[in-house]
Amino acid sequence: MRRWEFIVGGGEGVEDMRKAGEELSFHQGAVESLRFDYTIKSNIESSVYHLKIMRTKLVSFAPYCDVIHDECVAALDDLIPTKGQAWTSVPLWKTLERVVARMSNRVFVGLPLCRNDDYLDLCIGFARNVMGAASLTNLVPKILRPIIGPLLSPYEKHKKLCLKYIGPIIRERIKLKEEEGVMPDDLVTWLIEEAQGEDAKVENLGMRILFVNFASIHTTSMVMSHVLFDLAVRPEYIEPLRQEAQEIIESEGWSKNAIAKLYKMDSFVHESVRYSSLSGISMMRKVCDPNGFKFSNGIVLPYGSSVSVISDAMHHDAAFYPDPNTFDGYRFYKLGKPDLDAGNENEFHMKHAFASLSTHWVLWGLGKHACPGRFFSAHEVRATVAYILLNYDIGLEGNRRPDNRWFAHACAPDVKAHLRFKRRVVGSRD
């Protein structure tokens, strides 16, 4: 009801989109879809300086792996209150949202704020509030948006809470920078060091932190939920993945390099998301060239139009994935095994890993607009699932995996579904 959408069905069209420059803009597509001009403001609609940070710090995140793991352990202990050998049932997605929010914010804002429940509520609710307001605003006729848009927008509420929780930290850091020149190594500092002009205002820095949370929490927690539900319904994978984690962690700890060697685990995560999907489409773009955008097959999309790739169908296409409707947790491990046997670990990660990119695996997008936080997210997923397998037994409530829920093009695990956890005694590993 909001707009017409052109859908690319694979093949050369996806490659054309990968090669495109700013004539196909991801950012402008997001501005329009999520109505940044009303819902988020804070100069985010015109400035993307945070991407430079995400393409460096959230790719080279090895120095932060110890604190990520520390927060993972603390969060699971707090949120899954197991007693002895009794089973504990928790709402999985809501629990994992909080685990991921705490892990991410341990790197973003540090202790103690990353454990503040009210702040976490703000970070988790931010995305839902923005998407809800944007959906309603996009239904409003364009001529009426300047009147109705601000009434629907959660911006003022978010800014007030942002200044309450993050504002004091930002002001303290700015003062510290002026007086001592040295600041803690986290997202708050990275943003302060890069921000210029309007972006350097305290409220805009705080809203930028919420925006990075938007991109960090929900996709990662959905992936974890899919993976744990799929493991619970396919228990034959649990022991092999547990054994792989045990061997790697005992010899190398919870470092970035160690978690990257969980090849079977990575394959299971990859297959879980391929099989269940997170969305029917991906690579949303807006045509920003006044002359339109011409595909190699001659089709021209007009200026201002929206285009995306039909990702779920591609991820279930037998041309790319033999027997695509069968779940094979070792699918990508088997494809990459020749590279691993030859000692070419980088080839595995480039071609077959969960965070890899290809014209038939478009979860993360492609080209210059590919998600820069995908390596950080993949690490969080593998590290958290590995810790859970080493320290808990898991089980379904009922006899079948909870159905995924589709809303428009988005697919998510059942938000109300529970998973059971029980502490392991033999072979536990912290």
mmCIF file of N, CA, C and O in Angstrom, residues 120-196:
data_model
loop_
_atom_site.group_PDB
_atom_site.id
_atom_site.type_symbol
_atom_site.label_atom_id
_atom_site.label_comp_id
_atom_site.label_asym_id
_atom_site.label_seq_id
_atom_site.Cartn_x
_atom_site.Cartn_y
_atom_site.Cartn_z
ATOM 1 N N LEU A 120 18.341 -0.838 28.127
ATOM 2 C CA LEU A 120 18.153 -1.956 27.204
ATOM 3 C C LEU A 120 16.756 -1.951 26.603
ATOM 4 O O LEU A 120 16.576 -2.242 25.413
ATOM 5 N N ASP A 121 15.751 -1.603 27.406
ATOM 6 C CA ASP A 121 14.388 -1.477 26.877
ATOM 7 C C ASP A 121 14.343 -0.434 25.765
ATOM 8 O O ASP A 121 13.661 -0.617 24.747
ATOM 9 N N LEU A 122 15.057 0.668 25.975
ATOM 10 C CA LEU A 122 15.108 1.718 24.959
ATOM 11 C C LEU A 122 15.749 1.194 23.678
ATOM 12 O O LEU A 122 15.217 1.400 22.579
ATOM 13 N N CYS A 123 16.883 0.528 23.789
ATOM 14 C CA CYS A 123 17.596 0.024 22.612
ATOM 15 C C CYS A 123 16.763 -1.003 21.849
ATOM 16 O O CYS A 123 16.696 -0.968 20.614
ATOM 17 N N ILE A 124 16.131 -1.908 22.571
ATOM 18 C CA ILE A 124 15.344 -2.972 21.934
ATOM 19 C C ILE A 124 14.061 -2.407 21.338
ATOM 20 O O ILE A 124 13.654 -2.775 20.229
ATOM 21 N N GLY A 125 13.411 -1.499 22.063
ATOM 22 C CA GLY A 125 12.158 -0.939 21.581
ATOM 23 C C GLY A 125 12.322 0.080 20.478
ATOM 24 O O GLY A 125 11.368 0.358 19.727
ATOM 25 N N PHE A 126 13.517 0.652 20.349
ATOM 26 C CA PHE A 126 13.768 1.693 19.359
ATOM 27 C C PHE A 126 13.390 1.233 17.954
ATOM 28 O O PHE A 126 12.672 1.929 17.226
ATOM 29 N N ALA A 127 13.871 0.050 17.560
ATOM 30 C CA ALA A 127 13.606 -0.443 16.207
ATOM 31 C C ALA A 127 12.115 -0.647 15.975
ATOM 32 O O ALA A 127 11.577 -0.263 14.927
ATOM 33 N N ARG A 128 11.442 -1.254 16.940
ATOM 34 C CA ARG A 128 10.006 -1.507 16.770
ATOM 35 C C ARG A 128 9.235 -0.188 16.638
ATOM 36 O O ARG A 128 8.339 -0.060 15.799
ATOM 37 N N ASN A 129 9.575 0.768 17.483
ATOM 38 C CA ASN A 129 8.879 2.048 17.441
ATOM 39 C C ASN A 129 9.109 2.774 16.123
ATOM 40 O O ASN A 129 8.181 3.352 15.533
ATOM 41 N N VAL A 130 10.355 2.735 15.645
ATOM 42 C CA VAL A 130 10.678 3.399 14.386
ATOM 43 C C VAL A 130 9.953 2.727 13.222
ATOM 44 O O VAL A 130 9.348 3.398 12.375
ATOM 45 N N MET A 131 10.007 1.402 13.165
ATOM 46 C CA MET A 131 9.365 0.701 12.047
ATOM 47 C C MET A 131 7.853 0.882 12.063
ATOM 48 O O MET A 131 7.229 1.052 11.010
ATOM 49 N N GLY A 132 7.257 0.863 13.247
ATOM 50 C CA GLY A 132 5.814 1.060 13.345
ATOM 51 C C GLY A 132 5.394 2.441 12.894
ATOM 52 O O GLY A 132 4.452 2.600 12.107
ATOM 53 N N ALA A 133 6.121 3.458 13.373
ATOM 54 C CA ALA A 133 5.797 4.833 12.995
ATOM 55 C C ALA A 133 6.042 5.065 11.510
ATOM 56 O O ALA A 133 5.265 5.766 10.837
ATOM 57 N N ALA A 134 7.125 4.465 10.976
ATOM 58 C CA ALA A 134 7.423 4.633 9.555
ATOM 59 C C ALA A 134 6.344 4.014 8.684
ATOM 60 O O ALA A 134 5.942 4.596 7.667
ATOM 61 N N SER A 135 5.871 2.831 9.069
ATOM 62 C CA SER A 135 4.821 2.174 8.289
ATOM 63 C C SER A 135 3.564 3.030 8.219
ATOM 64 O O SER A 135 2.948 3.166 7.152
ATOM 65 N N LEU A 136 3.195 3.619 9.340
ATOM 66 C CA LEU A 136 2.010 4.481 9.356
ATOM 67 C C LEU A 136 2.250 5.774 8.580
ATOM 68 O O LEU A 136 1.385 6.226 7.824
ATOM 69 N N THR A 137 3.416 6.357 8.736
ATOM 70 C CA THR A 137 3.721 7.614 8.053
ATOM 71 C C THR A 137 3.721 7.429 6.539
ATOM 72 O O THR A 137 3.259 8.304 5.796
ATOM 73 N N ASN A 138 4.230 6.294 6.078
ATOM 74 C CA ASN A 138 4.269 6.043 4.639
ATOM 75 C C ASN A 138 2.880 5.839 4.035
ATOM 76 O O ASN A 138 2.716 5.924 2.818
ATOM 77 N N LEU A 139 1.890 5.553 4.868
ATOM 78 C CA LEU A 139 0.516 5.425 4.385
ATOM 79 C C LEU A 139 -0.180 6.778 4.263
ATOM 80 O O LEU A 139 -1.228 6.889 3.632
ATOM 81 N N VAL A 140 0.410 7.788 4.884
ATOM 82 C CA VAL A 140 -0.168 9.132 4.854
ATOM 83 C C VAL A 140 0.169 9.794 3.514
ATOM 84 O O VAL A 140 1.314 9.727 3.057
ATOM 85 N N PRO A 141 -0.790 10.428 2.852
ATOM 86 C CA PRO A 141 -0.481 11.153 1.605
ATOM 87 C C PRO A 141 0.665 12.131 1.818
ATOM 88 O O PRO A 141 0.768 12.783 2.866
ATOM 89 N N LYS A 142 1.534 12.228 0.830
ATOM 90 C CA LYS A 142 2.763 13.012 0.954
ATOM 91 C C LYS A 142 2.487 14.446 1.390
ATOM 92 O O LYS A 142 3.231 15.012 2.208
ATOM 93 N N ILE A 143 1.434 15.039 0.896
ATOM 94 C CA ILE A 143 1.133 16.430 1.202
ATOM 95 C C ILE A 143 0.784 16.640 2.678
ATOM 96 O O ILE A 143 0.952 17.724 3.228
ATOM 97 N N LEU A 144 0.308 15.559 3.338
ATOM 98 C CA LEU A 144 -0.096 15.665 4.747
ATOM 99 C C LEU A 144 0.996 15.232 5.731
ATOM 100 O O LEU A 144 0.849 15.413 6.936
ATOM 101 N N ARG A 145 2.084 14.643 5.211
ATOM 102 C CA ARG A 145 3.121 14.119 6.106
ATOM 103 C C ARG A 145 3.752 15.168 7.017
ATOM 104 O O ARG A 145 4.037 14.884 8.189
ATOM 105 N N PRO A 146 4.016 16.392 6.530
ATOM 106 C CA PRO A 146 4.597 17.385 7.445
ATOM 107 C C PRO A 146 3.714 17.699 8.648
ATOM 108 O O PRO A 146 4.216 18.136 9.682
ATOM 109 N N ILE A 147 2.424 17.419 8.539
ATOM 110 C CA ILE A 147 1.509 17.663 9.650
ATOM 111 C C ILE A 147 1.358 16.419 10.521
ATOM 112 O O ILE A 147 1.474 16.478 11.745
ATOM 113 N N ILE A 148 1.128 15.275 9.869
ATOM 114 C CA ILE A 148 0.834 14.039 10.602
ATOM 115 C C ILE A 148 2.101 13.302 11.020
ATOM 116 O O ILE A 148 2.155 12.675 12.086
ATOM 117 N N GLY A 149 3.151 13.393 10.188
ATOM 118 C CA GLY A 149 4.397 12.683 10.480
ATOM 119 C C GLY A 149 4.945 12.947 11.868
ATOM 120 O O GLY A 149 5.250 12.015 12.620
ATOM 121 N N PRO A 150 5.073 14.220 12.285
ATOM 122 C CA PRO A 150 5.601 14.495 13.637
ATOM 123 C C PRO A 150 4.710 13.953 14.750
ATOM 124 O O PRO A 150 5.206 13.628 15.838
ATOM 125 N N LEU A 151 3.408 13.848 14.483
ATOM 126 C CA LEU A 151 2.496 13.318 15.509
ATOM 127 C C LEU A 151 2.693 11.813 15.701
ATOM 128 O O LEU A 151 2.497 11.292 16.796
ATOM 129 N N LEU A 152 3.089 11.135 14.628
ATOM 130 C CA LEU A 152 3.304 9.686 14.696
ATOM 131 C C LEU A 152 4.714 9.333 15.149
ATOM 132 O O LEU A 152 4.966 8.225 15.604
ATOM 133 N N SER A 153 5.617 10.282 15.027
ATOM 134 C CA SER A 153 7.030 9.995 15.252
ATOM 135 C C SER A 153 7.368 9.768 16.721
ATOM 136 O O SER A 153 6.911 10.516 17.597
ATOM 137 N N PRO A 154 8.220 8.761 17.022
ATOM 138 C CA PRO A 154 8.693 8.543 18.400
ATOM 139 C C PRO A 154 9.963 9.325 18.707
ATOM 140 O O PRO A 154 10.582 9.120 19.753
ATOM 141 N N TYR A 155 10.357 10.248 17.805
ATOM 142 C CA TYR A 155 11.655 10.917 17.938
ATOM 143 C C TYR A 155 11.829 11.643 19.265
ATOM 144 O O TYR A 155 12.841 11.477 19.952
ATOM 145 N N GLU A 156 10.860 12.465 19.656
ATOM 146 C CA GLU A 156 11.022 13.254 20.874
ATOM 147 C C GLU A 156 11.158 12.366 22.104
ATOM 148 O O GLU A 156 11.960 12.633 23.007
ATOM 149 N N LYS A 157 10.376 11.295 22.147
ATOM 150 C CA LYS A 157 10.470 10.345 23.264
ATOM 151 C C LYS A 157 11.851 9.697 23.295
ATOM 152 O O LYS A 157 12.490 9.602 24.357
ATOM 153 N N HIS A 158 12.324 9.251 22.121
ATOM 154 C CA HIS A 158 13.627 8.602 22.058
ATOM 155 C C HIS A 158 14.737 9.569 22.437
ATOM 156 O O HIS A 158 15.677 9.209 23.152
ATOM 157 N N LYS A 159 14.649 10.812 21.971
ATOM 158 C CA LYS A 159 15.699 11.788 22.270
ATOM 159 C C LYS A 159 15.768 12.069 23.769
ATOM 160 O O LYS A 159 16.866 12.153 24.350
ATOM 161 N N LYS A 160 14.603 12.186 24.402
ATOM 162 C CA LYS A 160 14.567 12.453 25.842
ATOM 163 C C LYS A 160 15.230 11.317 26.624
ATOM 164 O O LYS A 160 16.056 11.554 27.525
ATOM 165 N N LEU A 161 14.883 10.075 26.293
ATOM 166 C CA LEU A 161 15.470 8.931 26.985
ATOM 167 C C LEU A 161 16.943 8.778 26.646
ATOM 168 O O LEU A 161 17.761 8.402 27.500
ATOM 169 N N CYS A 162 17.277 9.057 25.399
ATOM 170 C CA CYS A 162 18.664 8.988 24.966
ATOM 171 C C CYS A 162 19.530 9.947 25.775
ATOM 172 O O CYS A 162 20.605 9.589 26.261
ATOM 173 N N LEU A 163 19.061 11.179 25.948
ATOM 174 C CA LEU A 163 19.811 12.167 26.733
ATOM 175 C C LEU A 163 19.897 11.769 28.202
ATOM 176 O O LEU A 163 20.888 12.060 28.880
ATOM 177 N N LYS A 164 18.875 11.080 28.683
ATOM 178 C CA LYS A 164 18.872 10.643 30.074
ATOM 179 C C LYS A 164 19.951 9.584 30.321
ATOM 180 O O LYS A 164 20.683 9.652 31.326
ATOM 181 N N TYR A 165 20.050 8.597 29.424
ATOM 182 C CA TYR A 165 20.953 7.469 29.668
ATOM 183 C C TYR A 165 22.331 7.640 29.033
ATOM 184 O O TYR A 165 23.348 7.290 29.632
ATOM 185 N N ILE A 166 22.367 8.130 27.801
ATOM 186 C CA ILE A 166 23.641 8.202 27.086
ATOM 187 C C ILE A 166 24.266 9.589 27.183
ATOM 188 O O ILE A 166 25.492 9.723 27.141
ATOM 189 N N GLY A 167 23.428 10.615 27.330
ATOM 190 C CA GLY A 167 23.933 11.982 27.370
ATOM 191 C C GLY A 167 25.054 12.207 28.373
ATOM 192 O O GLY A 167 26.100 12.783 28.019
ATOM 193 N N PRO A 168 24.898 11.766 29.635
ATOM 194 C CA PRO A 168 25.980 11.993 30.618
ATOM 195 C C PRO A 168 27.297 11.341 30.218
ATOM 196 O O PRO A 168 28.369 11.912 30.467
ATOM 197 N N ILE A 169 27.227 10.164 29.603
ATOM 198 C CA ILE A 169 28.461 9.487 29.175
ATOM 199 C C ILE A 169 29.142 10.276 28.069
ATOM 200 O O ILE A 169 30.362 10.463 28.076
ATOM 201 N N ILE A 170 28.351 10.760 27.098
ATOM 202 C CA ILE A 170 28.921 11.520 25.991
ATOM 203 C C ILE A 170 29.571 12.801 26.500
ATOM 204 O O ILE A 170 30.703 13.140 26.119
ATOM 205 N N ARG A 171 28.891 13.524 27.396
ATOM 206 C CA ARG A 171 29.457 14.772 27.934
ATOM 207 C C ARG A 171 30.741 14.508 28.717
ATOM 208 O O ARG A 171 31.710 15.270 28.623
ATOM 209 N N GLU A 172 30.733 13.428 29.480
ATOM 210 C CA GLU A 172 31.935 13.070 30.249
ATOM 211 C C GLU A 172 33.105 12.746 29.318
ATOM 212 O O GLU A 172 34.246 13.146 29.579
ATOM 213 N N ARG A 173 32.795 12.027 28.207
ATOM 214 C CA ARG A 173 33.857 11.677 27.261
ATOM 215 C C ARG A 173 34.426 12.914 26.576
ATOM 216 O O ARG A 173 35.641 13.023 26.367
ATOM 217 N N ILE A 174 33.540 13.823 26.183
ATOM 218 C CA ILE A 174 33.997 15.049 25.527
ATOM 219 C C ILE A 174 34.911 15.835 26.466
ATOM 220 O O ILE A 174 35.963 16.347 26.063
ATOM 221 N N LYS A 175 34.524 15.902 27.733
ATOM 222 C CA LYS A 175 35.350 16.595 28.728
ATOM 223 C C LYS A 175 36.689 15.878 28.901
ATOM 224 O O LYS A 175 37.750 16.520 28.982
ATOM 225 N N LEU A 176 36.632 14.550 28.934
ATOM 226 C CA LEU A 176 37.849 13.754 29.084
ATOM 227 C C LEU A 176 38.786 13.969 27.901
ATOM 228 O O LEU A 176 40.008 14.081 28.069
ATOM 229 N N LYS A 177 38.212 14.036 26.709
ATOM 230 C CA LYS A 177 39.014 14.275 25.510
ATOM 231 C C LYS A 177 39.716 15.620 25.569
ATOM 232 O O LYS A 177 40.899 15.745 25.222
ATOM 233 N N GLU A 178 38.994 16.637 26.034
ATOM 234 C CA GLU A 178 39.555 17.985 26.109
ATOM 235 C C GLU A 178 40.632 18.089 27.171
ATOM 236 O O GLU A 178 41.646 18.783 26.984
ATOM 237 N N GLU A 179 40.454 17.368 28.299
ATOM 238 C CA GLU A 179 41.375 17.514 29.420
ATOM 239 C C GLU A 179 42.554 16.553 29.352
ATOM 240 O O GLU A 179 43.676 16.912 29.713
ATOM 241 N N GLU A 180 42.300 15.317 28.901
ATOM 242 C CA GLU A 180 43.352 14.302 28.937
ATOM 243 C C GLU A 180 43.705 13.740 27.562
ATOM 244 O O GLU A 180 44.784 13.185 27.382
ATOM 245 N N GLY A 181 42.796 13.853 26.613
ATOM 246 C CA GLY A 181 43.069 13.363 25.266
ATOM 247 C C GLY A 181 42.958 11.866 25.096
ATOM 248 O O GLY A 181 43.184 11.340 24.006
ATOM 249 N N VAL A 182 42.638 11.147 26.172
ATOM 250 C CA VAL A 182 42.516 9.681 26.117
ATOM 251 C C VAL A 182 41.131 9.284 26.605
ATOM 252 O O VAL A 182 40.679 9.743 27.662
ATOM 253 N N MET A 183 40.451 8.423 25.840
ATOM 254 C CA MET A 183 39.103 7.985 26.194
ATOM 255 C C MET A 183 39.011 6.469 26.101
ATOM 256 O O MET A 183 39.809 5.831 25.406
ATOM 257 N N PRO A 184 38.028 5.867 26.795
ATOM 258 C CA PRO A 184 37.819 4.418 26.675
ATOM 259 C C PRO A 184 37.563 4.011 25.227
ATOM 260 O O PRO A 184 37.060 4.792 24.424
ATOM 261 N N ASP A 185 37.915 2.791 24.906
ATOM 262 C CA ASP A 185 37.819 2.295 23.528
ATOM 263 C C ASP A 185 36.457 1.646 23.302
ATOM 264 O O ASP A 185 36.290 0.440 23.469
ATOM 265 N N ASP A 186 35.456 2.461 22.920
ATOM 266 C CA ASP A 186 34.129 1.917 22.634
ATOM 267 C C ASP A 186 33.438 2.804 21.606
ATOM 268 O O ASP A 186 34.018 3.776 21.105
ATOM 269 N N LEU A 187 32.186 2.465 21.270
ATOM 270 C CA LEU A 187 31.474 3.179 20.221
ATOM 271 C C LEU A 187 31.293 4.655 20.543
ATOM 272 O O LEU A 187 31.362 5.506 19.649
ATOM 273 N N VAL A 188 31.055 4.975 21.803
ATOM 274 C CA VAL A 188 30.887 6.381 22.189
ATOM 275 C C VAL A 188 32.112 7.178 21.765
ATOM 276 O O VAL A 188 32.012 8.239 21.126
ATOM 277 N N THR A 189 33.282 6.669 22.074
ATOM 278 C CA THR A 189 34.530 7.340 21.714
ATOM 279 C C THR A 189 34.716 7.396 20.206
ATOM 280 O O THR A 189 35.102 8.435 19.654
ATOM 281 N N TRP A 190 34.457 6.279 19.529
ATOM 282 C CA TRP A 190 34.649 6.256 18.076
ATOM 283 C C TRP A 190 33.790 7.314 17.382
ATOM 284 O O TRP A 190 34.250 7.979 16.464
ATOM 285 N N LEU A 191 32.547 7.452 17.828
ATOM 286 C CA LEU A 191 31.656 8.437 17.217
ATOM 287 C C LEU A 191 32.128 9.861 17.504
ATOM 288 O O LEU A 191 32.125 10.727 16.621
ATOM 289 N N ILE A 192 32.527 10.117 18.738
ATOM 290 C CA ILE A 192 33.002 11.457 19.103
ATOM 291 C C ILE A 192 34.206 11.850 18.250
ATOM 292 O O ILE A 192 34.329 12.992 17.789
ATOM 293 N N GLU A 193 35.094 10.887 18.015
ATOM 294 C CA GLU A 193 36.301 11.183 17.259
ATOM 295 C C GLU A 193 36.026 11.437 15.780
ATOM 296 O O GLU A 193 36.798 12.134 15.112
ATOM 297 N N GLU A 194 34.930 10.899 15.250
ATOM 298 C CA GLU A 194 34.617 11.046 13.828
ATOM 299 C C GLU A 194 33.617 12.151 13.540
ATOM 300 O O GLU A 194 33.600 12.719 12.448
ATOM 301 N N ALA A 195 32.756 12.462 14.490
ATOM 302 C CA ALA A 195 31.637 13.376 14.236
ATOM 303 C C ALA A 195 32.117 14.809 13.993
ATOM 304 O O ALA A 195 33.039 15.286 14.656
ATOM 305 N N GLN A 196 31.429 15.462 13.061
ATOM 306 C CA GLN A 196 31.712 16.851 12.753
ATOM 307 C C GLN A 196 30.396 17.628 12.674
ATOM 308 O O GLN A 196 29.364 17.070 12.315
#
